[in-house]
Coordinates of C-alpha atoms in Angstrom, one line a residue:
M196 CA 22.3 -5.4 0.3
R197 CA 20.5 -8.3 -1.5
V198 CA 23.0 -10.8 -0.2
S199 CA 22.5 -9.7 3.4
L200 CA 18.7 -10.0 3.0
F201 CA 19.0 -13.5 1.6
I202 CA 21.3 -14.5 4.5
A203 CA 18.9 -13.0 7.0
S204 CA 16.0 -14.9 5.4
A205 CA 17.9 -18.2 5.4
S206 CA 18.9 -17.8 9.0
L207 CA 15.4 -16.9 10.1
L208 CA 14.1 -20.0 8.3
A209 CA 16.7 -22.2 10.1
A210 CA 15.8 -20.6 13.4
A211 CA 12.1 -21.2 12.8
G212 CA 12.7 -25.0 12.6
V213 CA 11.9 -25.4 9.0
H214 CA 13.5 -28.6 7.5
A215 CA 13.7 -30.2 4.1
Q216 CA 11.6 -33.2 3.4
T217 CA 12.5 -36.0 1.1
P218 CA 11.0 -35.8 -2.3
G219 CA 7.5 -37.3 -2.5
A220 CA 7.1 -37.3 1.3
A221 CA 3.7 -36.0 2.5
P222 CA 3.9 -33.3 5.2
V223 CA 3.0 -34.6 8.6
P224 CA -0.1 -32.7 10.1
S225 CA 1.8 -31.9 13.3
D226 CA 4.6 -30.1 11.3
A227 CA 4.5 -26.3 11.8
I228 CA 4.6 -24.3 8.6
S229 CA 6.8 -21.2 9.0
S230 CA 7.2 -18.3 6.6
V231 CA 9.4 -15.2 6.4
Q232 CA 8.5 -12.1 4.6
V233 CA 11.2 -9.6 3.7
R234 CA 10.2 -6.1 2.4
A235 CA 12.4 -3.3 1.2
P236 CA 11.9 0.0 2.8
V237 CA 9.7 2.5 1.0
N238 CA 11.9 5.1 -0.8
A239 CA 9.5 8.0 -1.2
M240 CA 10.0 10.3 -4.1
R241 CA 9.2 14.1 -4.0
I242 CA 5.7 15.2 -4.9
R243 CA 5.7 18.1 -7.4
D244 CA 3.5 21.1 -6.6
D245 CA 1.2 20.5 -9.6
Q246 CA 0.7 16.9 -8.5
A247 CA -0.1 18.1 -5.0
R248 CA -2.7 20.5 -6.3
Q249 CA -4.4 17.8 -8.3
I250 CA -4.4 15.2 -5.5
T251 CA -5.3 17.3 -2.4
G252 CA -9.0 17.3 -1.7
A253 CA -12.1 15.3 -0.7
Y254 CA -13.3 12.2 -2.4
G255 CA -16.6 10.4 -2.2
L256 CA -15.7 6.7 -2.6
S257 CA -17.8 4.1 -4.4
N258 CA -18.4 2.1 -1.2
G259 CA -20.1 5.2 0.4
S260 CA -17.1 6.2 2.5
Y261 CA -15.5 9.7 2.5
L262 CA -11.8 10.3 1.9
K263 CA -9.9 13.5 2.6
V264 CA -6.3 13.8 1.2
H265 CA -3.6 16.3 2.3
T266 CA -0.2 16.3 0.6
A267 CA 3.3 16.8 2.1
S268 CA 6.6 16.9 0.3
R269 CA 7.0 13.0 0.0
H270 CA 3.8 11.6 1.4
I271 CA 0.0 12.0 1.6
D272 CA -2.1 11.8 4.7
A273 CA -5.5 10.2 3.9
T274 CA -8.4 10.2 6.3
I275 CA -11.3 7.9 5.7
D276 CA -14.7 8.8 7.3
H277 CA -13.0 11.2 9.8
D278 CA -11.5 8.3 11.8
T279 CA -9.2 6.1 9.8
K280 CA -5.9 7.9 9.2
L281 CA -3.3 6.6 6.7
R282 CA 0.1 7.9 5.7
L283 CA 1.1 6.8 2.2
Y284 CA 4.4 7.5 0.5
A285 CA 5.0 8.5 -3.1
V286 CA 6.6 5.7 -5.1
A287 CA 5.8 7.0 -8.6
P288 CA 4.0 10.0 -9.9
Y289 CA 0.4 9.9 -8.7
R290 CA 1.0 6.5 -7.0
F291 CA 1.2 6.1 -3.2
V292 CA 1.8 3.1 -0.9
S293 CA 1.5 2.6 2.8
S294 CA 4.7 1.6 4.7
D295 CA 3.3 -1.9 5.2
N296 CA 2.3 -2.2 1.5
K297 CA -1.3 -3.0 2.4
V298 CA -2.8 0.2 1.0
T299 CA -2.2 1.7 -2.4
M300 CA -3.7 4.8 -4.0
E301 CA -3.4 5.8 -7.6
F302 CA -4.5 9.3 -8.7
N303 CA -4.7 11.0 -12.1
R304 CA -6.6 8.1 -13.6
G305 CA -9.4 8.1 -16.2
P306 CA -9.8 10.1 -19.4
A307 CA -9.8 13.4 -17.6
G308 CA -7.2 12.4 -15.0
D309 CA -9.7 13.1 -12.1
D310 CA -10.3 9.5 -11.0
M311 CA -8.6 7.8 -8.0
L312 CA -8.2 4.1 -7.3
M313 CA -7.6 2.7 -3.8
S314 CA -6.6 -0.9 -3.1
Y315 CA -6.2 -2.4 0.3
V316 CA -6.1 -5.7 2.2
P317 CA -9.1 -5.6 4.5
E318 CA -8.0 -8.1 7.2
M319 CA -5.0 -10.1 8.3
G320 CA -4.8 -13.6 6.9
L321 CA -7.1 -13.1 4.0
A322 CA -5.9 -13.6 0.5
R323 CA -7.9 -10.9 -1.2
I324 CA -7.6 -7.3 -2.1
T325 CA -10.5 -4.8 -2.0
V326 CA -10.6 -2.1 -4.6
T327 CA -12.5 1.2 -4.2
S328 CA -12.6 4.0 -6.7
A329 CA -13.6 7.7 -6.7
P330 CA -14.9 8.9 -10.1
L331 CA -14.9 12.5 -11.2
A332 CA -18.4 13.1 -10.0
G333 CA -17.5 11.9 -6.5
R334 CA -14.7 14.3 -5.9

């Protein structure tokens, strides 16, 4: 599987017109820069009943937003402020990731295990990650 991903990446780079430059040569401003991103599919693991009971509920986030979480057998459905709906897949106990890898949620954090941490990329093209948390008092 890895070999086929590498071959697909190499062929996409060749098709995009990317070419090697001689060492020490400065890139010409008119040259287009291409990139290829290859992601493995999310292999969701099963959510145990005790984990589902601990995760399901409503959270008041530190940025003032409201988060409601419903669990299924291998994913959670999260709704932020009654309008933004996300589906995140279980990749580890208490850790969930969206299919595009732009949103992660980690539950069962903190000394009592009642804290949640959410990280997300707010806009396309920005090289930053926003982190929002929900402490025990906000749940």
